[in-house]
Short mmCIF file of C-alpha atoms (C1' of nucleotides) in Angstrom, two decimals:
data_model
loop_
_atom_site.label_atom_id
_atom_site.label_comp_id
_atom_site.label_asym_id
_atom_site.label_seq_id
_atom_site.Cartn_x
_atom_site.Cartn_y
_atom_site.Cartn_z
CA UNK N 26 50.30 -58.10 30.44
CA UNK N 27 47.34 -58.00 28.12
CA UNK N 28 46.71 -54.59 26.67
CA UNK N 29 43.33 -53.03 27.34
CA UNK N 30 42.75 -49.75 25.53
CA UNK N 31 39.65 -47.63 25.40
CA UNK N 32 37.97 -44.80 23.57
CA UNK N 33 35.92 -42.61 25.90
CA UNK N 34 33.92 -39.91 24.12
CA UNK N 35 31.33 -37.73 25.77
CA UNK N 36 28.06 -37.81 23.86
CA UNK N 37 27.53 -34.08 23.64
CA UNK N 38 27.83 -33.89 19.86
CA UNK N 39 28.73 -35.93 16.82
CA UNK N 40 31.80 -38.15 16.60
CA UNK N 41 34.21 -35.59 15.24
CA UNK N 42 37.27 -36.32 13.18
CA UNK N 43 39.72 -35.91 16.05
CA UNK N 44 37.76 -38.38 18.14
CA UNK N 45 37.75 -40.78 15.23
CA UNK N 46 41.52 -40.64 15.10
CA UNK N 47 41.79 -41.25 18.83
CA UNK N 48 39.52 -44.26 18.44
CA UNK N 49 41.59 -45.51 15.50
CA UNK N 50 44.85 -45.24 17.44
CA UNK N 51 43.37 -47.10 20.38
CA UNK N 52 41.95 -49.76 18.12
CA UNK N 53 45.24 -50.23 16.26
CA UNK N 54 47.23 -50.31 19.46
CA UNK N 55 44.98 -53.00 20.92
CA UNK N 56 45.05 -55.04 17.73
CA UNK N 57 48.81 -54.75 17.45
CA UNK N 58 49.23 -56.13 20.94
CA UNK N 59 46.41 -58.65 20.59
CA UNK N 60 44.63 -56.89 23.41
CA UNK N 61 41.18 -55.44 23.90
CA UNK N 62 39.65 -52.21 22.70
CA UNK N 63 36.72 -50.93 24.74
CA UNK N 64 34.25 -48.09 24.43
CA UNK N 65 33.01 -45.98 27.31
CA UNK N 66 30.37 -43.32 26.89
CA UNK N 67 31.10 -40.47 29.30
CA UNK N 68 27.57 -39.32 29.82
CA UNK N 69 27.79 -37.93 33.32
CA UNK N 70 26.80 -34.48 32.13
CA UNK N 71 23.07 -35.08 31.99
CA UNK N 72 22.29 -31.68 30.53
CA UNK N 73 24.47 -32.03 27.48
CA UNK N 74 24.42 -35.75 26.79
CA UNK N 75 21.91 -36.85 24.19
CA UNK N 76 20.71 -40.13 22.80
CA UNK N 77 21.22 -38.78 19.28
CA UNK N 78 24.88 -38.16 20.02
CA UNK N 79 25.28 -41.65 21.40
CA UNK N 80 23.81 -43.08 18.20
CA UNK N 81 26.05 -40.87 16.10
CA UNK N 82 29.12 -42.18 17.92
CA UNK N 83 28.07 -45.80 17.46
CA UNK N 84 27.28 -45.22 13.77
CA UNK N 85 30.49 -43.37 13.10
CA UNK N 86 32.64 -46.00 14.77
CA UNK N 87 30.82 -48.75 12.97
CA UNK N 88 31.27 -47.08 9.62
CA UNK N 89 35.00 -46.78 10.26
CA UNK N 90 35.19 -50.41 11.34
CA UNK N 91 36.07 -49.47 14.91
CA UNK N 92 33.39 -51.32 16.83
CA UNK N 93 34.45 -52.06 20.41
CA UNK N 94 35.30 -55.60 21.46
CA UNK N 95 32.75 -55.52 24.27
CA UNK N 96 29.44 -53.77 24.84
CA UNK N 97 29.99 -50.10 25.71
CA UNK N 98 30.15 -48.96 29.33
CA UNK N 99 27.90 -46.05 30.23
CA UNK N 100 29.58 -43.92 32.81
CA UNK N 101 26.46 -42.43 34.35
CA UNK N 102 25.24 -45.87 35.31
CA UNK N 103 28.31 -46.23 37.51
CA UNK N 104 27.77 -43.06 39.54
CA UNK N 105 27.07 -45.09 42.66
CA UNK N 106 30.42 -46.80 42.44
CA UNK N 107 32.17 -43.47 41.91
CA UNK N 108 30.54 -41.97 44.98
CA UNK N 109 31.57 -45.02 46.96
CA UNK N 110 35.22 -44.42 46.09
CA UNK N 111 34.89 -40.78 47.14
CA UNK N 112 33.42 -41.77 50.52
CA UNK N 113 36.21 -44.28 50.90
CA UNK N 114 38.79 -41.58 50.37
CA UNK N 115 36.96 -39.43 52.89
CA UNK N 116 37.10 -42.24 55.44
CA UNK N 117 40.82 -42.66 54.83
CA UNK N 118 41.36 -38.92 55.29
CA UNK N 119 42.59 -38.55 51.75
CA UNK N 120 39.66 -36.33 50.92
CA UNK N 121 37.64 -33.74 52.84
CA UNK N 122 34.40 -31.81 52.75
CA UNK N 123 34.59 -28.30 51.43
CA UNK N 124 31.90 -25.71 52.11
CA UNK N 125 33.24 -22.91 49.95
CA UNK N 126 30.52 -21.33 47.86
CA UNK N 127 30.78 -20.69 44.13
CA UNK N 128 30.96 -16.97 44.94
CA UNK N 129 33.95 -17.56 47.17
CA UNK N 130 35.64 -19.55 44.44
CA UNK N 131 35.06 -16.77 41.93
CA UNK N 132 36.66 -14.28 44.28
CA UNK N 133 39.60 -16.60 44.81
CA UNK N 134 40.21 -16.89 41.10
CA UNK N 135 39.88 -13.17 40.51
CA UNK N 136 42.32 -12.40 43.30
CA UNK N 137 44.82 -15.00 42.12
CA UNK N 138 44.71 -13.65 38.61
CA UNK N 139 45.22 -10.10 39.80
CA UNK N 140 48.26 -11.20 41.80
CA UNK N 141 49.70 -13.25 38.95
CA UNK N 142 49.33 -16.52 40.81
CA UNK N 143 47.80 -19.73 39.45
CA UNK N 144 44.02 -19.63 39.60
CA UNK N 145 43.45 -22.32 42.16
CA UNK N 146 41.27 -23.20 45.12
CA UNK N 147 43.23 -22.23 48.23
CA UNK N 148 42.39 -25.25 50.35
CA UNK N 149 40.60 -23.26 53.03
CA UNK N 150 38.56 -26.24 54.25
CA UNK N 151 41.39 -28.73 54.05
CA UNK N 152 42.27 -28.66 57.74
CA UNK N 153 39.29 -26.78 59.09
CA UNK N 154 37.04 -28.32 61.70
CA UNK N 155 33.83 -29.59 60.07
CA UNK N 156 32.04 -28.26 63.14
CA UNK N 157 32.53 -24.80 61.68
CA UNK N 158 30.54 -25.77 58.60
CA UNK N 159 27.89 -23.23 57.71
CA UNK N 160 24.29 -24.29 58.08
CA UNK N 161 22.43 -25.44 55.02
CA UNK N 162 25.40 -25.44 52.66
CA UNK N 163 25.82 -28.87 51.03
CA UNK N 164 29.55 -29.61 50.77
CA UNK N 165 31.58 -30.97 47.91
CA UNK N 166 34.24 -33.58 48.49
CA UNK N 167 37.74 -32.60 47.51
CA UNK N 168 40.90 -34.65 47.18
CA UNK N 169 43.63 -33.93 49.72
CA UNK N 170 46.29 -33.50 47.10
CA UNK N 171 50.00 -33.36 47.91
CA UNK N 172 51.19 -29.77 48.37
CA UNK N 173 54.92 -30.27 48.03
CA UNK N 174 57.07 -32.01 45.48
CA UNK N 175 56.02 -32.66 41.96
CA UNK N 176 53.87 -35.03 39.97
CA UNK N 177 55.43 -36.96 37.11
CA UNK N 178 53.77 -38.47 34.08
CA UNK N 179 55.84 -40.86 31.98
CA UNK N 180 53.94 -40.17 28.81
CA UNK N 181 54.59 -42.57 25.96
CA UNK N 182 54.25 -39.83 23.39
CA UNK N 183 55.30 -36.67 25.18
CA UNK N 184 58.03 -38.24 27.28
CA UNK N 185 58.44 -37.47 30.99
CA UNK N 186 56.37 -34.45 32.00
CA UNK N 187 56.41 -32.98 35.48
CA UNK N 188 54.48 -30.28 37.24
CA UNK N 189 55.03 -28.74 40.65
CA UNK N 190 52.29 -29.77 43.04
CA UNK N 191 51.74 -26.14 44.09
CA UNK N 192 50.32 -25.66 40.63
CA UNK N 193 47.56 -28.13 41.31
CA UNK N 194 44.72 -27.59 43.76
CA UNK N 195 42.45 -29.94 45.66
CA UNK N 196 40.07 -31.01 42.93
CA UNK N 197 36.42 -31.70 43.48
CA UNK N 198 35.58 -35.40 43.48
CA UNK N 199 31.92 -35.32 44.40
CA UNK N 200 29.66 -32.37 43.69
CA UNK N 201 27.36 -30.80 46.24
CA UNK N 202 24.49 -32.83 44.79
CA UNK N 203 26.44 -36.03 45.32
CA UNK N 204 27.24 -36.72 41.68
CA UNK N 205 30.82 -37.56 40.68
CA UNK N 206 32.98 -35.25 38.62
CA UNK N 207 34.73 -36.26 35.45
CA UNK N 208 38.12 -36.68 37.13
CA UNK N 209 36.75 -39.16 39.64
CA UNK N 210 34.67 -41.06 37.10
CA UNK N 211 37.50 -41.49 34.62
CA UNK N 212 39.95 -42.78 37.15
CA UNK N 213 37.51 -45.18 38.78
CA UNK N 214 36.24 -46.48 35.45
CA UNK N 215 39.66 -46.91 33.92
CA UNK N 216 40.73 -48.78 37.02
CA UNK N 217 37.65 -50.96 37.22
CA UNK N 218 37.73 -51.71 33.51
CA UNK N 219 41.34 -52.82 33.79
CA UNK N 220 42.56 -50.22 31.31
CA UNK N 221 46.30 -50.56 30.83
CA UNK N 222 46.84 -47.77 28.28
CA UNK N 223 45.10 -44.43 28.08
CA UNK N 224 45.54 -43.02 24.58
CA UNK N 225 43.73 -39.72 24.22
CA UNK N 226 44.01 -36.13 23.01
CA UNK N 227 46.71 -33.79 24.17
CA UNK N 228 44.11 -31.57 25.79
CA UNK N 229 43.98 -34.13 28.59
CA UNK N 230 47.67 -33.95 29.42
CA UNK N 231 47.18 -31.58 32.35
CA UNK N 232 44.27 -33.69 33.56
CA UNK N 233 46.67 -36.59 33.75
CA UNK N 234 48.54 -34.91 36.60
CA UNK N 235 45.41 -34.67 38.69
CA UNK N 236 44.41 -38.17 37.78
CA UNK N 237 47.83 -39.40 38.82
CA UNK N 238 47.26 -37.89 42.26
CA UNK N 239 43.93 -39.66 42.47
CA UNK N 240 45.45 -42.99 41.51
CA UNK N 241 47.99 -42.51 44.27
CA UNK N 242 45.34 -41.58 46.81
CA UNK N 243 43.44 -44.76 45.93
CA UNK N 244 46.64 -46.83 45.98
CA UNK N 245 45.86 -47.99 42.47
CA UNK N 246 48.35 -48.67 39.75
CA UNK N 247 48.40 -45.99 37.10
CA UNK N 248 47.79 -46.88 33.48
CA UNK N 249 50.33 -45.91 30.85
CA UNK N 250 49.43 -42.56 29.32
CA UNK N 251 49.88 -41.54 25.70
CA UNK N 252 48.66 -38.05 24.83
CA UNK N 253 48.41 -37.55 21.11
CA UNK N 254 48.58 -34.08 19.56
CA UNK N 255 45.36 -32.45 18.47
CA UNK N 256 44.31 -31.91 14.88
CA UNK N 257 44.33 -28.29 13.77
CA UNK N 258 42.71 -26.46 10.90
CA UNK N 259 44.63 -25.38 7.79
CA UNK N 260 45.38 -22.06 9.49
CA UNK N 261 46.98 -23.74 12.48
CA UNK N 262 44.20 -22.67 14.78
CA UNK N 263 41.59 -24.89 16.29
CA UNK N 264 39.84 -27.04 13.72
CA UNK N 265 36.72 -25.20 12.65
CA UNK N 266 33.66 -26.66 11.02
CA UNK N 267 34.52 -25.08 7.74
CA UNK N 268 37.90 -26.77 7.86
CA UNK N 269 36.90 -30.29 8.71
CA UNK N 270 35.72 -30.32 12.32
CA UNK N 271 32.74 -32.26 11.18
CA UNK N 272 31.02 -35.39 12.27
CA UNK N 273 32.22 -38.59 10.70
CA UNK N 274 28.81 -38.82 9.05
CA UNK N 275 29.57 -35.61 7.15
CA UNK N 276 32.57 -37.26 5.54
CA UNK N 277 30.40 -40.15 4.53
CA UNK N 278 27.95 -37.74 2.95
CA UNK N 279 30.73 -35.96 1.10
CA UNK N 280 31.49 -39.25 -0.61
CA UNK N 281 34.56 -40.38 1.29
CA UNK N 282 35.27 -44.07 1.81
CA UNK N 283 35.98 -45.29 5.34
CA UNK N 284 39.25 -46.88 4.17
CA UNK N 285 40.42 -43.50 2.91
CA UNK N 286 39.44 -41.69 6.09
CA UNK N 287 41.24 -44.27 8.18
CA UNK N 288 44.38 -44.16 6.06
CA UNK N 289 44.37 -40.37 6.18
CA UNK N 290 43.83 -40.21 9.93
CA UNK N 291 46.53 -42.79 10.51
CA UNK N 292 49.11 -40.68 8.72
CA UNK N 293 48.15 -37.58 10.66
CA UNK N 294 50.77 -37.58 13.39
CA UNK N 295 52.09 -41.03 12.69
CA UNK N 296 54.38 -42.41 10.01
CA UNK N 297 56.18 -45.58 9.07
CA UNK N 298 59.07 -44.54 6.87
CA UNK N 299 57.83 -43.52 3.45
CA UNK N 300 54.66 -45.63 3.56
CA UNK N 301 51.60 -43.70 2.43
CA UNK N 302 49.03 -46.23 1.31
CA UNK N 303 48.70 -48.52 4.29
CA UNK N 304 46.39 -51.49 4.52
CA UNK N 305 44.67 -52.41 7.75
CA UNK N 306 46.91 -55.44 8.20
CA UNK N 307 50.01 -53.35 7.70
CA UNK N 308 48.72 -50.70 10.05
CA UNK N 309 48.15 -53.30 12.76
CA UNK N 310 51.58 -54.79 12.22
CA UNK N 311 53.37 -51.45 12.21
CA UNK N 312 51.44 -49.27 14.62
CA UNK N 313 53.06 -48.31 17.87
CA UNK N 314 53.05 -45.39 20.26
CA UNK N 315 56.73 -44.55 19.75
CA UNK N 316 56.16 -43.44 16.19
CA UNK N 317 53.48 -40.90 17.09
CA UNK N 318 54.67 -37.36 16.50
CA UNK N 319 54.64 -34.74 19.23
CA UNK N 320 53.48 -31.77 17.19
CA UNK N 321 49.93 -31.01 16.11
CA UNK N 322 48.94 -31.73 12.50
CA UNK N 323 46.82 -29.63 10.21
CA UNK N 324 43.85 -31.10 8.48
CA UNK N 325 44.16 -31.17 4.69
CA UNK N 326 41.18 -32.05 2.54
CA UNK N 327 43.31 -32.32 -0.61
CA UNK N 328 45.32 -35.22 0.74
CA UNK N 329 42.24 -36.96 2.07
CA UNK N 330 40.64 -36.59 -1.35
CA UNK N 331 43.67 -37.97 -3.11
CA UNK N 332 43.66 -40.99 -0.82
CA UNK N 333 39.98 -41.37 -1.48
CA UNK N 334 40.58 -41.45 -5.22
CA UNK N 335 43.03 -44.25 -4.66
CA UNK N 336 40.65 -46.36 -2.62
CA UNK N 337 37.87 -45.65 -5.09
CA UNK N 338 39.97 -47.19 -7.84
CA UNK N 339 40.69 -50.16 -5.63
CA UNK N 340 37.08 -50.81 -4.68
CA UNK N 341 35.08 -53.43 -6.57
CA UNK N 342 32.68 -52.23 -9.25
CA UNK N 343 29.86 -54.06 -7.55
CA UNK N 344 30.44 -52.26 -4.27
CA UNK N 345 30.66 -48.85 -5.88
CA UNK N 346 27.46 -49.35 -7.83
CA UNK N 347 25.58 -50.15 -4.67
CA UNK N 348 27.16 -47.15 -2.94
CA UNK N 349 26.08 -44.66 -5.59
CA UNK N 350 22.68 -46.16 -6.33
CA UNK N 351 20.78 -44.21 -3.67
CA UNK N 352 22.33 -40.94 -4.78
CA UNK N 353 21.60 -41.68 -8.42
CA UNK N 354 18.00 -42.52 -7.73
CA UNK N 355 17.60 -39.29 -5.84
CA UNK N 356 19.06 -37.17 -8.63
CA UNK N 357 18.06 -38.97 -11.80
CA UNK N 358 15.13 -41.20 -11.04
CA UNK N 359 14.59 -44.94 -10.69
CA UNK N 360 17.26 -47.37 -11.81
CA UNK N 361 16.10 -50.57 -13.50
CA UNK N 362 18.04 -53.79 -13.99
CA UNK N 363 19.29 -52.79 -17.41
CA UNK N 364 20.61 -49.49 -16.12
CA UNK N 365 22.26 -51.23 -13.20
CA UNK N 366 23.98 -53.53 -15.66
CA UNK N 367 25.26 -50.54 -17.61
CA UNK N 368 26.61 -48.95 -14.46
CA UNK N 369 28.42 -52.12 -13.59
CA UNK N 370 30.01 -52.43 -17.02
CA UNK N 371 30.91 -48.77 -17.17
CA UNK N 372 32.21 -48.57 -13.60
CA UNK N 373 35.85 -49.44 -14.29
CA UNK N 374 36.28 -46.34 -16.42
CA UNK N 375 34.05 -44.20 -14.26
CA UNK N 376 35.89 -44.86 -11.01
CA UNK N 377 39.28 -44.10 -12.54
CA UNK N 378 38.05 -40.55 -13.03
CA UNK N 379 36.31 -39.90 -9.73
CA UNK N 380 37.70 -38.62 -6.47
CA UNK N 381 34.67 -39.07 -4.26
CA UNK N 382 31.45 -41.06 -4.40
CA UNK N 383 29.73 -37.77 -5.15
CA UNK N 384 31.83 -37.28 -8.30
CA UNK N 385 31.26 -40.86 -9.20
CA UNK N 386 27.50 -40.67 -8.91
CA UNK N 387 27.40 -37.50 -10.92
CA UNK N 388 29.61 -38.81 -13.68
CA UNK N 389 27.53 -41.99 -13.90
CA UNK N 390 24.23 -40.21 -14.31
CA UNK N 391 24.18 -40.30 -18.08
CA UNK N 392 24.04 -44.10 -18.01
CA UNK N 393 20.63 -44.04 -16.39
CA UNK N 394 19.06 -41.06 -18.10
CA UNK N 395 15.99 -41.57 -20.26
CA UNK N 396 15.91 -40.14 -23.79
CA UNK N 397 16.08 -37.44 -24.66
CA UNK N 398 18.90 -36.94 -22.20
CA UNK N 399 19.64 -33.50 -20.80
CA UNK N 400 22.60 -31.68 -22.33
CA UNK N 401 25.03 -29.49 -20.44
CA UNK N 402 25.58 -25.95 -21.58
CA UNK N 403 28.91 -26.82 -23.15
CA UNK N 404 27.46 -29.86 -24.88
CA UNK N 405 24.64 -27.80 -26.33
CA UNK N 406 27.07 -25.25 -27.63
CA UNK N 407 29.23 -27.93 -29.16
CA UNK N 408 26.32 -29.42 -31.06
CA UNK N 409 25.99 -26.76 -33.72
CA UNK N 410 24.53 -27.44 -37.15
CA UNK N 411 27.78 -28.73 -38.50
CA UNK N 412 28.32 -31.09 -35.62
CA UNK N 413 24.79 -32.39 -35.89
CA UNK N 414 25.30 -33.14 -39.52
CA UNK N 415 28.40 -35.13 -38.70
CA UNK N 416 26.43 -37.02 -36.13
CA UNK N 417 23.87 -38.02 -38.73
CA UNK N 418 26.63 -39.48 -40.87
CA UNK N 419 28.18 -41.18 -37.89
CA UNK N 420 24.87 -42.68 -36.89
CA UNK N 421 24.43 -44.08 -40.35
CA UNK N 422 27.90 -45.59 -40.25
CA UNK N 423 27.30 -47.12 -36.84
CA UNK N 424 24.11 -48.74 -38.09
CA UNK N 425 26.23 -51.05 -40.17
CA UNK N 426 28.59 -51.98 -37.30
CA UNK N 427 28.87 -54.89 -34.94
CA UNK N 428 28.33 -53.22 -31.56
CA UNK N 429 31.85 -53.34 -30.16
CA UNK N 430 33.98 -50.41 -29.04
CA UNK N 431 36.89 -51.27 -31.31
CA UNK N 432 34.72 -51.60 -34.41
CA UNK N 433 32.80 -48.41 -33.66
CA UNK N 434 36.07 -46.58 -33.28
CA UNK N 435 37.29 -47.82 -36.64
CA UNK N 436 34.07 -46.60 -38.23
CA UNK N 437 34.45 -43.18 -36.65
CA UNK N 438 38.09 -42.92 -37.69
CA UNK N 439 37.24 -43.83 -41.25
CA UNK N 440 34.52 -41.27 -41.38
CA UNK N 441 36.77 -38.58 -39.97
CA UNK N 442 39.49 -39.39 -42.43
CA UNK N 443 37.11 -39.39 -45.37
CA UNK N 444 35.84 -35.97 -44.34
CA UNK N 445 39.28 -34.58 -43.64
CA UNK N 446 38.51 -34.15 -39.95
CA UNK N 447 40.42 -34.96 -36.81
CA UNK N 448 38.99 -37.75 -34.72
CA UNK N 449 38.19 -35.28 -31.98
CA UNK N 450 35.98 -33.28 -34.28
CA UNK N 451 33.80 -36.33 -34.68
CA UNK N 452 34.22 -37.79 -31.22
CA UNK N 453 33.35 -34.66 -29.25
CA UNK N 454 29.90 -34.12 -30.80
CA UNK N 455 29.33 -37.82 -30.37
CA UNK N 456 30.23 -37.55 -26.69
CA UNK N 457 27.96 -34.58 -26.24
CA UNK N 458 25.03 -36.35 -27.85
CA UNK N 459 25.50 -39.64 -26.04
CA UNK N 460 26.53 -38.48 -22.56
CA UNK N 461 25.14 -34.95 -22.53
CA UNK N 462 28.57 -33.71 -21.50
CA UNK N 463 31.93 -32.76 -22.98
CA UNK N 464 33.69 -34.96 -20.44
CA UNK N 465 33.23 -38.70 -20.11
CA UNK N 466 34.99 -42.04 -20.18
CA UNK N 467 36.28 -43.16 -23.61
CA UNK N 468 33.32 -42.63 -25.88
CA UNK N 469 33.43 -45.86 -27.90
CA UNK N 470 33.45 -47.85 -24.71
CA UNK N 471 30.49 -45.81 -23.54
CA UNK N 472 28.65 -46.64 -26.75
CA UNK N 473 29.24 -50.32 -26.22
CA UNK N 474 28.06 -50.22 -22.62
CA UNK N 475 25.01 -48.21 -23.52
CA UNK N 476 23.97 -50.74 -26.15
CA UNK N 477 23.07 -50.34 -29.79
CA UNK N 478 19.50 -49.22 -29.45
CA UNK N 479 20.00 -46.65 -26.70
CA UNK N 480 23.17 -45.22 -28.23
CA UNK N 481 21.79 -44.93 -31.72
CA UNK N 482 18.67 -43.36 -30.27
CA UNK N 483 20.68 -40.71 -28.46
CA UNK N 484 22.67 -39.96 -31.59
CA UNK N 485 19.44 -39.60 -33.55
CA UNK N 486 18.05 -37.24 -30.92
CA UNK N 487 20.88 -34.82 -31.61
CA UNK N 488 21.59 -35.43 -35.28
CA UNK N 489 20.22 -33.17 -37.97
CA UNK N 490 17.30 -34.80 -39.72
CA UNK N 491 16.92 -34.70 -43.50
CA UNK N 492 19.98 -32.65 -44.22
CA UNK N 493 22.12 -33.59 -47.18
CA UNK N 494 25.21 -35.33 -45.89
CA UNK N 495 27.37 -33.69 -48.53
CA UNK N 496 26.49 -30.13 -47.62
CA UNK N 497 26.51 -30.88 -43.95
CA UNK N 498 30.10 -32.01 -43.94
CA UNK N 499 31.31 -28.70 -45.30
"C1'" G P 919 48.16 -14.11 34.08
"C1'" U P 920 50.15 -19.24 35.76
"C1'" C P 921 51.55 -24.05 34.17
"C1'" C P 922 52.35 -27.76 30.30
"C1'" C P 923 53.48 -29.09 25.26
"C1'" C P 924 55.25 -28.24 20.29
"C1'" A P 925 58.61 -26.20 16.01
"C1'" U P 926 61.95 -29.98 8.72
"C1'" C P 927 59.06 -27.91 1.72
"C1'" G P 928 52.21 -24.56 1.33
"C1'" U P 929 50.34 -29.42 3.96
"C1'" C P 930 51.31 -34.59 6.11
"C1'" U P 931 55.94 -36.38 7.21
"C1'" A P 932 61.23 -39.40 6.84
"C1'" G P 933 65.37 -38.13 9.72
"C1'" A P 934 67.13 -40.95 16.49
"C1'" G P 935 75.66 -36.72 15.47
"C1'" G P 936 78.77 -38.04 9.94
"C1'" C P 937 74.62 -42.22 5.01
"C1'" C P 938 71.67 -34.98 4.03
"C1'" U P 939 73.90 -31.72 -2.16
"C1'" A P 940 67.76 -33.04 3.64
"C1'" G P 941 64.07 -38.29 1.24
"C1'" G P 942 58.70 -39.59 0.25
"C1'" A P 943 53.45 -38.21 -0.32
"C1'" C P 944 49.56 -34.44 -1.32
"C1'" A P 945 49.11 -29.78 -3.71
"C1'" C P 946 51.36 -26.73 -7.58
"C1'" C P 947 54.13 -26.03 -12.53
"C1'" A P 948 56.02 -28.20 -17.24
"C1'" G P 949 56.62 -32.45 -20.75
"C1'" C P 950 54.90 -37.29 -22.50
"C1'" C P 951 50.47 -40.39 -23.31
"C1'" U P 952 45.57 -39.10 -25.54
"C1'" U P 953 38.90 -38.58 -29.01
"C1'" U P 954 37.47 -35.30 -23.83
"C1'" C P 955 38.48 -35.74 -18.69
"C1'" A P 956 41.06 -38.58 -15.60
"C1'" C P 957 44.72 -42.43 -14.74
"C1'" G P 958 49.73 -43.32 -15.72
"C1'" U P 959 54.61 -41.52 -16.52
"C1'" U P 960 59.06 -38.04 -16.72
"C1'" G P 961 61.00 -33.73 -14.73
"C1'" G P 962 60.65 -29.10 -11.76
"C1'" U P 963 59.65 -25.18 -7.81
"C1'" A P 964 59.72 -25.67 -2.52
"C1'" A P 965 61.81 -26.71 4.20
"C1'" C P 966 65.70 -27.82 8.92
"C1'" A P 967 61.94 -20.52 12.77
"C1'" C P 968 66.04 -17.36 14.97
"C1'" G P 969 70.40 -16.72 18.28
"C1'" G P 970 73.95 -18.85 21.28
"C1'" G P 971 76.58 -23.08 22.92
"C1'" U P 972 78.55 -28.71 23.10
"C1'" U P 973 81.40 -31.50 19.26
"C1'" C P 974 86.55 -32.82 14.63
"C1'" G P 975 81.37 -32.74 12.83
"C1'" A P 976 74.37 -30.77 14.49
"C1'" A P 977 68.10 -30.91 11.12
"C1'" U P 978 69.56 -34.30 15.03
"C1'" C P 979 72.19 -32.77 21.94
"C1'" C P 980 71.84 -28.25 25.59
"C1'" C P 981 70.23 -23.05 26.71
"C1'" G P 982 67.63 -18.76 25.27
"C1'" U P 983 64.35 -15.92 21.92
"C1'" U P 984 60.28 -15.88 18.82
"C1'" G P 985 56.01 -18.18 17.09
"C1'" G P 986 51.98 -21.78 17.68
"C1'" G P 987 48.87 -24.95 20.66
"C1'" G P 988 46.69 -26.81 25.17
"C1'" A P 989 45.10 -26.68 30.37
"C1'" C P 990 43.69 -23.76 34.45
"C1'" G P 991 34.99 -25.32 36.33
"C1'" C P 992 30.74 -28.39 41.59
"C1'" C P 993 32.09 -29.43 31.85
"C1'" A P 994 33.89 -33.66 29.84
#
RNA sequence: GUCCCCAUCGUCUAGAGGCCUAGGACACCAGCCUUUCACGUUGGUAACACGGGUUCGAAUCCCGUUGGGGACGCCA
């Protein structure tokens, strides 16, 4: 049997992180079994579905590398087919028209709650003669669900789960206006699309019982279900926006790499021994439903960030430069070819220190600043009269150097030694003058990348002019 | 309220009756490295929710308690 999996989001908001994980699991499962991974947009709620949300889902999936294997199916477009199945069921006496009004249903629920019974429709039109139908009330079509026995789901993650059929009521298939409900649409679409495995959030587990009844009523074979636990916030409660319930695009904006997000999501509720850093090929080879945990996982930004730092270090310098370029241009102005070259040469050291693309862009800014470069508060404080005097000496020494990191370092060490100073006492002012900050990649390497003219210029900008070197050292 | 599901360090998890003195990762703390910050590296703190069984033996199986989550729409 060829595996056909699907991701079926409703376009009522962005592609959130939980949805992304569901998509990832479906994608991995399909790849692992050399099957297909499809996308279905569940847009039957015309009020809440938006084009913007549809675009956000496509973009988010694309960014994560989870594009479907076939063009997406739009559920609303299939409403006719859904209604046809409902009429079919009606003809086969497996469904019936119900004329209960919303007010009646409200009363039913209130009464059931007061009596401590399940809040269900009582089936009052199930066997009633349609001739008794009230005038002018458009009926809904309900499934004639079994009333005895129990319904069993052999869930691949949760194991066998059963519910007594008395707990379930006769669900609405077709609304009074003739449009299909979600339950009907999902079952018909999954069947028609040849879906073999339904991998989705735990919140659908109870829906699966009702869907199972529908499959039976249609005499269709049921797909295999796998309900994966939801992602919770750090406090164990529902994931809130503040805690990560954001659109995938928000993670992109925060400077996370898609590889990192995927790796993080994969390890949320799934593990393969002690493996932490998992490549896509490994994930495909190892992924299976059996290893999915049954308990909900809490979202943890710290671990995501740590993974991101790893993938940042693994990324090519070229790629990272192009990733941060737009951000740099926005914050520090246009970037010319020479600056781009500097970024490229400095990237190896820069990326080892960054955790997100945001960090990276910020820490790279000094490479593209025009003189005189802005100094941070700490850098300004560091550059007191004494430090500036040292800089003047250092600049003079550098003038005589071949412009290589190693040689510049020797010159600085010699100067420090001659003045009875520690290297840091010379290097820190130098760093402040050249990068505008007290924190940077190794400073002699920075000097080399920056180039003789620019570096010497920056040193001159901060050095004390016309002060006697002798007095300045003291 | 009714039903369903879940329960190992702070977090993600390994663990499928003896390999467990409970392993790894993130976070945290300390040391080393070092011109700063990182990286790296060495070490450390830290968990089987509780109570009953079953068994020679239980983190692992069963029951209960507690705690958490989810579902109960003519939403999806």
